[in-house]
CSV table of C-alpha atoms and ligand atoms in Angstrom, one decimal:
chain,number,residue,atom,x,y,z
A,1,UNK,CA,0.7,27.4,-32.1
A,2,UNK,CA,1.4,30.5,-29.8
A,3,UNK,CA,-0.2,33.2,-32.0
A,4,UNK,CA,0.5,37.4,-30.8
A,5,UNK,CA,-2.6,39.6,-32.1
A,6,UNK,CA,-2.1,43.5,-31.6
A,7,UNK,CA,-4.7,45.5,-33.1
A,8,UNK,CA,-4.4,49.2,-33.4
A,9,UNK,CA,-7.1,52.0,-32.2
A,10,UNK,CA,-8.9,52.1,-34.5
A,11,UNK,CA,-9.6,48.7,-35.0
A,12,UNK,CA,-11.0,49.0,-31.8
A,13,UNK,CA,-12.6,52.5,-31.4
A,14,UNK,CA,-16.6,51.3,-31.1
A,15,UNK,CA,-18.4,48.3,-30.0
A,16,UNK,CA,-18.4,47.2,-33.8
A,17,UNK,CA,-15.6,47.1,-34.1
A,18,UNK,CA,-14.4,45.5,-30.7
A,19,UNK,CA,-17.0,43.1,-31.3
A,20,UNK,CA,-15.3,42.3,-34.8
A,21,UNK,CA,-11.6,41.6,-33.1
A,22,UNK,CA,-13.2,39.9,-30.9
A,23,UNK,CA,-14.5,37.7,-33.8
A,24,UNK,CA,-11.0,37.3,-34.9
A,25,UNK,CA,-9.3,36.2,-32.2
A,26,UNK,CA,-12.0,33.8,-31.2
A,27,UNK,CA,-11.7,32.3,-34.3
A,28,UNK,CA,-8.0,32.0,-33.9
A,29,UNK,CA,-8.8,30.6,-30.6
A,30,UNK,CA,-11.1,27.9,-32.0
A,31,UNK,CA,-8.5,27.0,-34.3
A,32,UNK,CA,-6.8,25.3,-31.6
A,33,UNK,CA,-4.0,28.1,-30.9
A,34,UNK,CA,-3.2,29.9,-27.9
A,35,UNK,CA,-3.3,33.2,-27.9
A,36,UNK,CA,-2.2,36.6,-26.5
A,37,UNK,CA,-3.8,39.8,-27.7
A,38,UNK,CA,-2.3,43.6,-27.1
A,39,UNK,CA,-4.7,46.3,-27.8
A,40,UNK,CA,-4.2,49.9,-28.1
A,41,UNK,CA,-6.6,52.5,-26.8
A,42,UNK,CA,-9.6,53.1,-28.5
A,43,UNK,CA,-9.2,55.8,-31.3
A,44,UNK,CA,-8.4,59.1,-30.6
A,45,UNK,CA,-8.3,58.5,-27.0
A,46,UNK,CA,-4.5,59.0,-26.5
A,47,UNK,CA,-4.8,62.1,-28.7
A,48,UNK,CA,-7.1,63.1,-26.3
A,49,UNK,CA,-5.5,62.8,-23.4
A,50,UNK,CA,-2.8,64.9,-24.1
A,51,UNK,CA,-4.9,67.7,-24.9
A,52,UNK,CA,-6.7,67.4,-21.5
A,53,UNK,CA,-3.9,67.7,-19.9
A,54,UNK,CA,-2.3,70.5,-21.9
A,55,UNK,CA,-5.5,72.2,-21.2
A,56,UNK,CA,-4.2,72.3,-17.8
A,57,UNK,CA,-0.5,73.2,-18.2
A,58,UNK,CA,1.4,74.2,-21.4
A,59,UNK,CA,4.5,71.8,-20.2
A,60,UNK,CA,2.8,69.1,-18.3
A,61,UNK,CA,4.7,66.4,-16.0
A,62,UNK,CA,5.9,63.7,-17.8
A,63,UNK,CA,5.5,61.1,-15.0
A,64,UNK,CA,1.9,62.3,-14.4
A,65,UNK,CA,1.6,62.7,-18.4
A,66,UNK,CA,2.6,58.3,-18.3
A,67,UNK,CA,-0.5,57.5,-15.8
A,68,UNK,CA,-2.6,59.8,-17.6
A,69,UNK,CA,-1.7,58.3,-21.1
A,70,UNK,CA,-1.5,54.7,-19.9
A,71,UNK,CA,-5.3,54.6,-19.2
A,72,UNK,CA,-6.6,54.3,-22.2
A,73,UNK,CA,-5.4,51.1,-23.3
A,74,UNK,CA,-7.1,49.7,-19.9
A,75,UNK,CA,-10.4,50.5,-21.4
A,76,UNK,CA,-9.4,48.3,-25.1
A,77,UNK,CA,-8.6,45.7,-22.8
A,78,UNK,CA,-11.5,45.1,-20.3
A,79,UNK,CA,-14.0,45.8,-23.2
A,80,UNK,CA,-12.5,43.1,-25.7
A,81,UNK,CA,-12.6,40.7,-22.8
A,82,UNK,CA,-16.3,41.2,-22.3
A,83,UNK,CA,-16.8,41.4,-25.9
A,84,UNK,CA,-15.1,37.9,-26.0
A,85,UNK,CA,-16.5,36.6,-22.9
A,86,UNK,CA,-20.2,37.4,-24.5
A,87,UNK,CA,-19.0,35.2,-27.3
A,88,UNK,CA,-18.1,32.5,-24.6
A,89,UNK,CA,-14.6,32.4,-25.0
A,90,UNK,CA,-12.7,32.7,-22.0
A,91,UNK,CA,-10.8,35.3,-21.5
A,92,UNK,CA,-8.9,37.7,-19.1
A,93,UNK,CA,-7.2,41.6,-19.5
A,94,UNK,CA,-4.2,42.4,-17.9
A,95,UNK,CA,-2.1,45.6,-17.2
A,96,UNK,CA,1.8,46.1,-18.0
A,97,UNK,CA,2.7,45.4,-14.3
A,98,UNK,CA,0.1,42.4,-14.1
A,99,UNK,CA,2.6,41.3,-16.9
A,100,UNK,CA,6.0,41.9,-15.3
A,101,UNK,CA,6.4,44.4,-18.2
A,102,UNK,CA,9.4,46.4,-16.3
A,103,UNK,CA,11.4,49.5,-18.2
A,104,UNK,CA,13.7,51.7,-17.8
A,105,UNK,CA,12.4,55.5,-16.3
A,106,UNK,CA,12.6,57.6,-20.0
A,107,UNK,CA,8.8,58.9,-19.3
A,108,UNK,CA,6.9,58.9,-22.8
A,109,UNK,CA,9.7,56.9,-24.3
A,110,UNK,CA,10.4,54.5,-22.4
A,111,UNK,CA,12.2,51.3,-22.9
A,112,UNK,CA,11.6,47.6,-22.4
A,113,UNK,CA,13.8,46.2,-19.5
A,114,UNK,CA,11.8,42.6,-18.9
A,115,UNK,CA,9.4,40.9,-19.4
A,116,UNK,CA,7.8,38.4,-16.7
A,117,UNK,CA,5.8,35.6,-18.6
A,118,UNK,CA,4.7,33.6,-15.6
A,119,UNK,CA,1.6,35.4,-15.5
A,120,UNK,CA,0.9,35.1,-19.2
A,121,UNK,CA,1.6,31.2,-19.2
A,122,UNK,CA,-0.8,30.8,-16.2
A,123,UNK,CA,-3.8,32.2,-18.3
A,124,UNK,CA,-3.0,30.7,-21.1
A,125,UNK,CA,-3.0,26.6,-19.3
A,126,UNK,CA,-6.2,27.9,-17.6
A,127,UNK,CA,-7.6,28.0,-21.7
A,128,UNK,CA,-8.0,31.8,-21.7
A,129,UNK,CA,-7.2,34.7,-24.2
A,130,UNK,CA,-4.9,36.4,-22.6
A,131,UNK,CA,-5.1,40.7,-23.0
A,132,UNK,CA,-2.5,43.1,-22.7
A,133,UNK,CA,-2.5,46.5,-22.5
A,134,UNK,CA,-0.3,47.8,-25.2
A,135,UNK,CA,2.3,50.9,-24.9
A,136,UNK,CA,2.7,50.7,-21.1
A,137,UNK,CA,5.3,49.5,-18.3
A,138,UNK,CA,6.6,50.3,-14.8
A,139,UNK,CA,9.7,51.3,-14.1
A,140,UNK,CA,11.8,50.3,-11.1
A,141,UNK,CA,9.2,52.3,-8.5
A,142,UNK,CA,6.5,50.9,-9.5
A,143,UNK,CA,5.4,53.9,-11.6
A,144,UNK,CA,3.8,53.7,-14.8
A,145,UNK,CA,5.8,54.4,-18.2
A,146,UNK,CA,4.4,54.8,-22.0
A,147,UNK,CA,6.8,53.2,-24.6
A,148,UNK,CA,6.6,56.6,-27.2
A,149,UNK,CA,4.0,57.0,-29.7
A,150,UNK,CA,2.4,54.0,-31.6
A,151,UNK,CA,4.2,51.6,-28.8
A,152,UNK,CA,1.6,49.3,-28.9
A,153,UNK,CA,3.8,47.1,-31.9
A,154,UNK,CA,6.7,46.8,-29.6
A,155,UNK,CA,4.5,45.4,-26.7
A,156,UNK,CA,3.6,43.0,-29.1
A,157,UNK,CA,6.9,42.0,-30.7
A,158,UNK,CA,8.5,41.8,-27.0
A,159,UNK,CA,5.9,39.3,-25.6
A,160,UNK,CA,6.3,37.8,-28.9
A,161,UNK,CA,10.0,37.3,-28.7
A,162,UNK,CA,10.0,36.3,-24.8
A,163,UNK,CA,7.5,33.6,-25.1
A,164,UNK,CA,9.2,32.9,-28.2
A,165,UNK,CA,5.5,32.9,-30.3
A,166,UNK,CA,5.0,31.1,-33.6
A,167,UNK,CA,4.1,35.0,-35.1
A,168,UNK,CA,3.1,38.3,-34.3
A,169,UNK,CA,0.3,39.5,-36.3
A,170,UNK,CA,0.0,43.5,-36.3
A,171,UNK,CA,-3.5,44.2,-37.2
A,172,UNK,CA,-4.6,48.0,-38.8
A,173,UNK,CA,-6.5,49.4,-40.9
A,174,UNK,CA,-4.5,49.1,-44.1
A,175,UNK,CA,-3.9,45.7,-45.4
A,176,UNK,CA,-0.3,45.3,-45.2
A,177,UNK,CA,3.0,47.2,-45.7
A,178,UNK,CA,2.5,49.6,-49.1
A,179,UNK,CA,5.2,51.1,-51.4
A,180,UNK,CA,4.0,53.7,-50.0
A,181,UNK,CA,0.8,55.2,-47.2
A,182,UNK,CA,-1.7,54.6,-49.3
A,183,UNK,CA,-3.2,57.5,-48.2
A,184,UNK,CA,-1.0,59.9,-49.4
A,185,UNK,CA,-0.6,57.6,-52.8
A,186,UNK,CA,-3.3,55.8,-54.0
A,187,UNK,CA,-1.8,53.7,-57.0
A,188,UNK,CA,0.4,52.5,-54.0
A,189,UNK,CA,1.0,48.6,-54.1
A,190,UNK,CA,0.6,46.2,-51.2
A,191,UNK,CA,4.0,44.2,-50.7
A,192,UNK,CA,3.7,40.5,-50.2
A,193,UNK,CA,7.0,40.4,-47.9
A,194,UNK,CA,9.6,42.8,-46.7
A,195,UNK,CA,12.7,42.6,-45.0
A,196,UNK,CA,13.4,43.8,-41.5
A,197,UNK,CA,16.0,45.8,-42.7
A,198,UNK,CA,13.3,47.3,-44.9
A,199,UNK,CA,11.2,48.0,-42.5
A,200,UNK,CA,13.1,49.5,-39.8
A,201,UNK,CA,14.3,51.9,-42.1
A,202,UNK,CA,10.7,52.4,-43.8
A,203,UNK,CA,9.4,52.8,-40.3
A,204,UNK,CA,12.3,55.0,-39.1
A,205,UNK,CA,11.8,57.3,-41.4
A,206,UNK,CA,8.3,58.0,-41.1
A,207,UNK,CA,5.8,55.1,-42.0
A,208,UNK,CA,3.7,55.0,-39.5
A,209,UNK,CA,2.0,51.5,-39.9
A,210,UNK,CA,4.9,49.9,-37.8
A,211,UNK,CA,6.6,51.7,-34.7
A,212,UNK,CA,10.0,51.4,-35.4
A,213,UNK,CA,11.3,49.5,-32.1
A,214,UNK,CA,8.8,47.1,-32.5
A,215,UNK,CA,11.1,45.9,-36.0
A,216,UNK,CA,14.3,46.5,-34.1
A,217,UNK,CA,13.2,43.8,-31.6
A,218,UNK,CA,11.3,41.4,-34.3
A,219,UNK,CA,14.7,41.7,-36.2
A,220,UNK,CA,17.0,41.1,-32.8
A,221,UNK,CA,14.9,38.0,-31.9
A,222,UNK,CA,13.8,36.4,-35.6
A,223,UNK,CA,10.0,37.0,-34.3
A,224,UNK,CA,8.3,36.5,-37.7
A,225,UNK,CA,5.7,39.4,-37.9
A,226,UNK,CA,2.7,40.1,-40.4
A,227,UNK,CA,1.4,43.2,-41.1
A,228,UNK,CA,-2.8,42.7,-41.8
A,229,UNK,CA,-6.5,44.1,-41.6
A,230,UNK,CA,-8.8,43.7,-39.1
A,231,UNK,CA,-11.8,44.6,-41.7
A,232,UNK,CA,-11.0,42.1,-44.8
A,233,UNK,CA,-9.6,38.8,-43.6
A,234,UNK,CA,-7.2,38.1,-46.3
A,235,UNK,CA,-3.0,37.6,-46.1
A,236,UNK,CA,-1.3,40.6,-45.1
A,237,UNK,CA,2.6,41.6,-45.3
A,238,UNK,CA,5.6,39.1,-44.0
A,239,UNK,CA,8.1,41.4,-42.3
A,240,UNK,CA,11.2,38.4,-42.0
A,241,UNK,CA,14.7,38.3,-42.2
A,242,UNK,CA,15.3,37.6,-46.2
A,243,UNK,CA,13.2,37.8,-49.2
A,244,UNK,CA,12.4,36.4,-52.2
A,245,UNK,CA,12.6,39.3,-54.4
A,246,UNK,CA,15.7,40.9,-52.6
A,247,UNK,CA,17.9,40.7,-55.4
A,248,UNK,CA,15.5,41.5,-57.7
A,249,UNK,CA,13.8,44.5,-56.9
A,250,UNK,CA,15.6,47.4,-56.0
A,251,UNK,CA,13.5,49.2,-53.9
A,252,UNK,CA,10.8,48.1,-51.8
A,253,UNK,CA,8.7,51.2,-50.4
A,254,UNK,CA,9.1,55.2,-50.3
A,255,UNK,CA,8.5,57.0,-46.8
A,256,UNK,CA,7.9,60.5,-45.5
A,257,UNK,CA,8.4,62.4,-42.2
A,258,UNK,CA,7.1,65.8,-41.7
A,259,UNK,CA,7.6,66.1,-38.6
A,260,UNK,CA,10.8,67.4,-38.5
A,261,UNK,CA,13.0,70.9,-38.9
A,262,UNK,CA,15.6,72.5,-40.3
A,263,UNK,CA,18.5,74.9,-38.5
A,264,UNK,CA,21.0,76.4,-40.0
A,265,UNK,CA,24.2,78.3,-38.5
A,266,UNK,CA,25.8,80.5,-40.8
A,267,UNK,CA,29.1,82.4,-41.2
A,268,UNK,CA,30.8,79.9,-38.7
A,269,UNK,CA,34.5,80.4,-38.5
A,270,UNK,CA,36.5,77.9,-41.3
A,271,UNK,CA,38.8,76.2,-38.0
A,272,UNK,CA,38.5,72.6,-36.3
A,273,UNK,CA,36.0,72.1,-32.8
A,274,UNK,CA,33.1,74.2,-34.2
A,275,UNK,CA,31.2,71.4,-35.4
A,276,UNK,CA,32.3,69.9,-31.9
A,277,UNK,CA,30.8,73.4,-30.1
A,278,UNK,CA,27.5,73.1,-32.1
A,279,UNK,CA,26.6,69.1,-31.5
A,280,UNK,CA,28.1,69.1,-28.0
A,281,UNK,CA,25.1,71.7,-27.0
A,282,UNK,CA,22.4,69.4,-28.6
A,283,UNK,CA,23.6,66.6,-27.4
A,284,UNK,CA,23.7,67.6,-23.7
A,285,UNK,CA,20.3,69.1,-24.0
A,286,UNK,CA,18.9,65.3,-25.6
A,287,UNK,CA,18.3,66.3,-29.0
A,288,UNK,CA,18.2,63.9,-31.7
A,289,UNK,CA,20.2,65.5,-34.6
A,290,UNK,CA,19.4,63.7,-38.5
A,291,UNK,CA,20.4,65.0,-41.4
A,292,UNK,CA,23.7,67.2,-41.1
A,293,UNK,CA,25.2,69.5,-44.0
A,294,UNK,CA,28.6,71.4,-43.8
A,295,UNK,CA,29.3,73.8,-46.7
A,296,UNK,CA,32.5,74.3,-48.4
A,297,UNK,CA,34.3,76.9,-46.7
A,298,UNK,CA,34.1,80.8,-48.7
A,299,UNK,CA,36.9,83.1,-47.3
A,300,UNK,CA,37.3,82.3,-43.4
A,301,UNK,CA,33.6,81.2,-42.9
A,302,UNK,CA,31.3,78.0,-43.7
A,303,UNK,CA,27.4,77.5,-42.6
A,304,UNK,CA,26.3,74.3,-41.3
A,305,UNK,CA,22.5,72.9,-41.0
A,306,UNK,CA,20.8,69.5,-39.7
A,307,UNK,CA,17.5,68.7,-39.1
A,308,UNK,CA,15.9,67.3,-35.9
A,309,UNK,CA,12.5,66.5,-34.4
A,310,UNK,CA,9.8,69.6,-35.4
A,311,UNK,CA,9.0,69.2,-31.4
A,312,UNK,CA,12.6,70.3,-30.7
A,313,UNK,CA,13.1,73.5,-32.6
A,314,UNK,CA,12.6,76.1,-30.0
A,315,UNK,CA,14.2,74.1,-27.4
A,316,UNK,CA,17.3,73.2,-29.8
A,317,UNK,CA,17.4,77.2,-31.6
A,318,UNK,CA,16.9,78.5,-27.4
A,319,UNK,CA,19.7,76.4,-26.4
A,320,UNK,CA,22.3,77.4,-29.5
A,321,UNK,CA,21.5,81.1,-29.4
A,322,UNK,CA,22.3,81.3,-25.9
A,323,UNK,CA,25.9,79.6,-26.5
A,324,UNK,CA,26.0,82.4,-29.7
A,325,UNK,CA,29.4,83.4,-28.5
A,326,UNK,CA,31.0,80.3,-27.5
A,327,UNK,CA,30.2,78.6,-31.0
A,328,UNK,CA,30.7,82.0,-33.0
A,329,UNK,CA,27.6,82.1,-35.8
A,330,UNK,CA,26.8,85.4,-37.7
A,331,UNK,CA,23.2,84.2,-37.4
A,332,UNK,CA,20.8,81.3,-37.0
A,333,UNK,CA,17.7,80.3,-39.7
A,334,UNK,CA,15.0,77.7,-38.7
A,335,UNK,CA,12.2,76.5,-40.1
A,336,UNK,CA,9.5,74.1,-40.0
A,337,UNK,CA,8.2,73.8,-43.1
A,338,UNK,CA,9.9,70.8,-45.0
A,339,UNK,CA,9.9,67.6,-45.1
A,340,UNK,CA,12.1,64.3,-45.9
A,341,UNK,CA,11.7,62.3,-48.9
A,342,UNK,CA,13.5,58.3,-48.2
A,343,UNK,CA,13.4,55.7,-51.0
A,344,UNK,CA,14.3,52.1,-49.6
A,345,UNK,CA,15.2,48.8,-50.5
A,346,UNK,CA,17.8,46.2,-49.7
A,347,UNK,CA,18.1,45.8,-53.8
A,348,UNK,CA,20.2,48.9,-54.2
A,349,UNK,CA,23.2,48.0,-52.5
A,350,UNK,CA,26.3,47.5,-55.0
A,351,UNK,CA,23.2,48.8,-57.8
A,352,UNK,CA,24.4,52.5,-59.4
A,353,UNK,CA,21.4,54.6,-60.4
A,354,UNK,CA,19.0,54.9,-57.9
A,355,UNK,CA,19.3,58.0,-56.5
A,356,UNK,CA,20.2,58.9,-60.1
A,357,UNK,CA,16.3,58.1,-60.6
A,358,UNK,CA,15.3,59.7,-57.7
A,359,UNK,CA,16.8,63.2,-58.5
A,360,UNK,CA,15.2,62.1,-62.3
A,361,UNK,CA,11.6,62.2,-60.7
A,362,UNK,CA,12.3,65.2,-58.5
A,363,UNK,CA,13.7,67.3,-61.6
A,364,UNK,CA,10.8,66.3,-63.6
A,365,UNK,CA,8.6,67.7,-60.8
A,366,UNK,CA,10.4,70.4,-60.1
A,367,UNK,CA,11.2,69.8,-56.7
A,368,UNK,CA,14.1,71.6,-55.5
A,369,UNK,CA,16.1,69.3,-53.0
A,370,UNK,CA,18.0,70.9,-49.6
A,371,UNK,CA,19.7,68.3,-48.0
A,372,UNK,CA,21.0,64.2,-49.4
A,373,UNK,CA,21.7,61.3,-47.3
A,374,UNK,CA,21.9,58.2,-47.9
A,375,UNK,CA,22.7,54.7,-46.5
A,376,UNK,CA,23.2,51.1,-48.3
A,377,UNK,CA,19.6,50.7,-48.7
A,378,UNK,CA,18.0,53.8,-48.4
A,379,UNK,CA,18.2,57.7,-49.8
A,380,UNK,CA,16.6,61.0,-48.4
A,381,UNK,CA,16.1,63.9,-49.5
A,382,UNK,CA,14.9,67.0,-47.6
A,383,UNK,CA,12.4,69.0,-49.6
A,384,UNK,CA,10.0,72.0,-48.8
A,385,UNK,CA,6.5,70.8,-47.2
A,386,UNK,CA,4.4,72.4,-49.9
A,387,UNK,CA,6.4,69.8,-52.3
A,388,UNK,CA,5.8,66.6,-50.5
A,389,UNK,CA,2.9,65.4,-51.6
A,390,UNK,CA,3.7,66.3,-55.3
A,391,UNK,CA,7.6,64.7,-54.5
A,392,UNK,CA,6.0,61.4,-53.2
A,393,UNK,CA,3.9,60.6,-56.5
A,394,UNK,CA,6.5,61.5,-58.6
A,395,UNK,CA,9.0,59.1,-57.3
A,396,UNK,CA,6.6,56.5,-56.6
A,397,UNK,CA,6.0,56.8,-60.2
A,398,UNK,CA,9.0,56.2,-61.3
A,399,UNK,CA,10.2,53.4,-59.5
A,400,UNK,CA,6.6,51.5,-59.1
A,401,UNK,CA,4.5,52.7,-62.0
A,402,UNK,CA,6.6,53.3,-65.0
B,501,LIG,P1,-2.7,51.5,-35.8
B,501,LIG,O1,-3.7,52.4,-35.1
B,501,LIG,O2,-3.4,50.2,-36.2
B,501,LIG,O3,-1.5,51.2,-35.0
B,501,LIG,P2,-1.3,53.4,-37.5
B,501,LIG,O4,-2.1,54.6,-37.8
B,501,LIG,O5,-0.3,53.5,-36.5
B,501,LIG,O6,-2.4,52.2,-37.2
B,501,LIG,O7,-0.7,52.8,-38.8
B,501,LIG,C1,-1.4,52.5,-40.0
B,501,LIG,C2,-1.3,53.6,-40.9
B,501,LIG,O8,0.0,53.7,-41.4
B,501,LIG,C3,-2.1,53.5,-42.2
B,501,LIG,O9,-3.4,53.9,-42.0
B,501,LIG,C4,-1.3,54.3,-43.2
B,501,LIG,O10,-1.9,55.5,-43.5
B,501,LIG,C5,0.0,54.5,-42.6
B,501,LIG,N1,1.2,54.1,-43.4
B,501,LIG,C6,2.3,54.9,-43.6
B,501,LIG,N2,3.1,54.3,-44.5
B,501,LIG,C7,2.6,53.1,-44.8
B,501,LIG,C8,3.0,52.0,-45.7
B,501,LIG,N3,4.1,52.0,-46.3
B,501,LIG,N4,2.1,51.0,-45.8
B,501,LIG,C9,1.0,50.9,-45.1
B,501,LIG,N5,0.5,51.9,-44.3
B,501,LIG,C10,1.3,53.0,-44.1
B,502,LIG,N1,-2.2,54.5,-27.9
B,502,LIG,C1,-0.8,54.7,-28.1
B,502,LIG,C2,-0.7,55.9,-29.1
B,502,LIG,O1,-1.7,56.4,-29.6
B,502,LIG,C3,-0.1,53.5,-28.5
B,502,LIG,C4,-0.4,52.9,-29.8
B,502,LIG,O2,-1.4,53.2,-30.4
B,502,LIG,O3,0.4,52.1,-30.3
B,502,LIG,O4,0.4,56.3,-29.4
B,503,LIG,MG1,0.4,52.2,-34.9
């Protein structure tokens, strides 16, 4: 079997615990497999990185902000291949151009173009492990590009797919996909399987244990993926294309995102375009626009809000206030402190009375909700930070625990 391993930073932040991947994937070497292994950097490292370099400039060049970025997942990879190589398994570390890995030029969010797999197939005749720096590419220059926060999975599901592997094993620190982070609910319950419908929309809207593209791409090219610990060696999660339990349970996990804000416009004339004036200015300025809500019109004026990325707000509330006139707002509110609530599952489709149980929970709790949306297997709510964490155990509750 071809057999993809990615394990995550902090599987790999100390020699400990390098020396224990390395234990892994030498035992899945043994086994009679080949494999190919993608590392992330080493802990905090990344995280690290970008404050160096914001201790330098408050808006630092993205380009430079890619080569500074990309380095640390060269460290993972030369120090699990002498971590392996002391256990006397061959192996070699590779870069994302070593690999071919080419993408497009979107600096800190790059995406894959191609993949050359030449390289990887060469190592892997010659007997070796093969390592790959996760999160990183060149572009058509030759320069290096990062593939956006928590990359690392994609890397792995694209060499996956192109080599056309037998799985993708995502290895954390967690032991599988949850109903929810089991950090922020600890009665949360690990899932057996989940579909990749699931778990693009889990991961999209905010759980972290899988970076969303990574699922896009497993789903595109039917890469079956597991989700698993690198500290207890037991089954993981089965992210694949339909479950057992589809029809039966109705929702399969709850997610959060925090990172995101609120603005609204309000006293907007009551006439057609002004919705057109308002998203034509975020658009042109690259802002991702979620959640939108348009009141009823009152007299000859109507407000509308939407949420985007907290990292946006003063770009996004600059950019509107300077086209006050054009778009024709009595004023503009923003804020950063809320959050969005999303209950998933492919098992609510065609099913009434989910969200009717979500509101249930949040009532109970006293939870006042701002904004709904909802899609045919998910619901969000937005809700004020300070209610989050009390929101998220409540509905968990409710669907999970009662
Ligand atoms: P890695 O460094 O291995 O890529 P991440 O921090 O990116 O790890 O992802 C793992 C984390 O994702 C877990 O520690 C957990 O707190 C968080 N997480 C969020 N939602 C879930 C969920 N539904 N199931 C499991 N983990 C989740
Ligand atoms: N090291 C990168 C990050 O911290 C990529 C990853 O961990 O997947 O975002
Ligand atoms: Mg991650």
């Amino acid at each position: 079997m071809l057999i993809v391993q990615k394990f995550g930073g902090s599987s790999v932040a100390d020699a400990e615990k390098l020396r224990r991947v390395a234990g892994i994937i030498a035992d899945t070497k043994k086994a009679g497999n080949d494999v190919v292994v993608v590392l992330s950097a080493q802990g905090d490292t990344t995280d690290d990185l970008i404050a160096k370099a914001h201790e330098l400039s408050p808006d630092p060049n993205k380009r430079e902000m890619d080569m500074l970025m990309s380095t640390g997942e060269q460290i993972s990879i030369s120090l699990c291949a002498i971590a392996l190589q002391a256990l006397g398994v061959p192996s070699i570390s590779l870069l994302g151009w070593q690999v071919g890995m080419k993408t497009n030029s979107d600096y800190g969010n790059a995406r894959i173009k191609t993949l050359d797999q030449e390289r990887i197939r060469r190592e892997l005749e010659q007997g070796r492990v093969v390592l790959v720096a996760g999160f990183q590419g060149i572009n058509k220059h030759d320069d290096m590009t990062t593939l956006g926060r928590g990359g690392s999975d994609t890397t792995a599901v694209a060499i996956a797919a192109k080599m056309h592997a037998d799985l993708c094993q995502i290895y954390t620190d967690v032991e599988g996909v949850y109903t929810a982070d089991p950090r922020l609910v600890p009665t949360a319950k690990k899932l057996k399987e989940i579909t990749y419908d699931e778990m693009l929309e889990l991961a999209s809207m905010g759980a972290q244990v899988l970076h969303n593209r990574s699922v896009e791409l497993a789903k595109r090219y039917g890469v079956p993926m597991e989700v698993l610990s690198s500290y207890v060696r037991k089954p993981g999660t089965i992210v694949k294309e339909v479950t057992k339990e589809m029809e039966e349970t109705k929702i399969s996990g709850i997610a959060r995102d925090d990172k995101i804000a609120r603005i609204a416009l309000v006293g907007l004339k009551d006439e057609p375009g002004i919705a057109y004036k308002i998203f034509r200015v975020l658009a042109r300025e690259k802002i991702n626009v979620d959640l939108i809500l348009q009141s009823i019109g009152r007299g000859n004026t109507k407000d509308i809000s939407f949420t985007i990325p907290k990292s946006e707000l003063e770009h996004a509330a600059q950019a509107l206030r300077a086209e006050q006139d054009v778009i024709g707002f009595e004023h503009i509110n923003v804020t950063d402190k809320i959050s969005k609530l999303s209950v998933v599952g492919a098992g609510m489709i065609n099913r009434p009375g989910v969200a009717a149980l979500v509101f249930e929970a949040l009532a109970a709790a006293q939870v006042n909700i701002h904004m709904i949306s909802t899609s045919e297997i998910k619901i969000s709510v937005l809700i004020d930070a300070e209610n989050a964490d009390v929101a998220m155990r409540a509905v968990h509750k409710k669907f999970f625990e009662e």
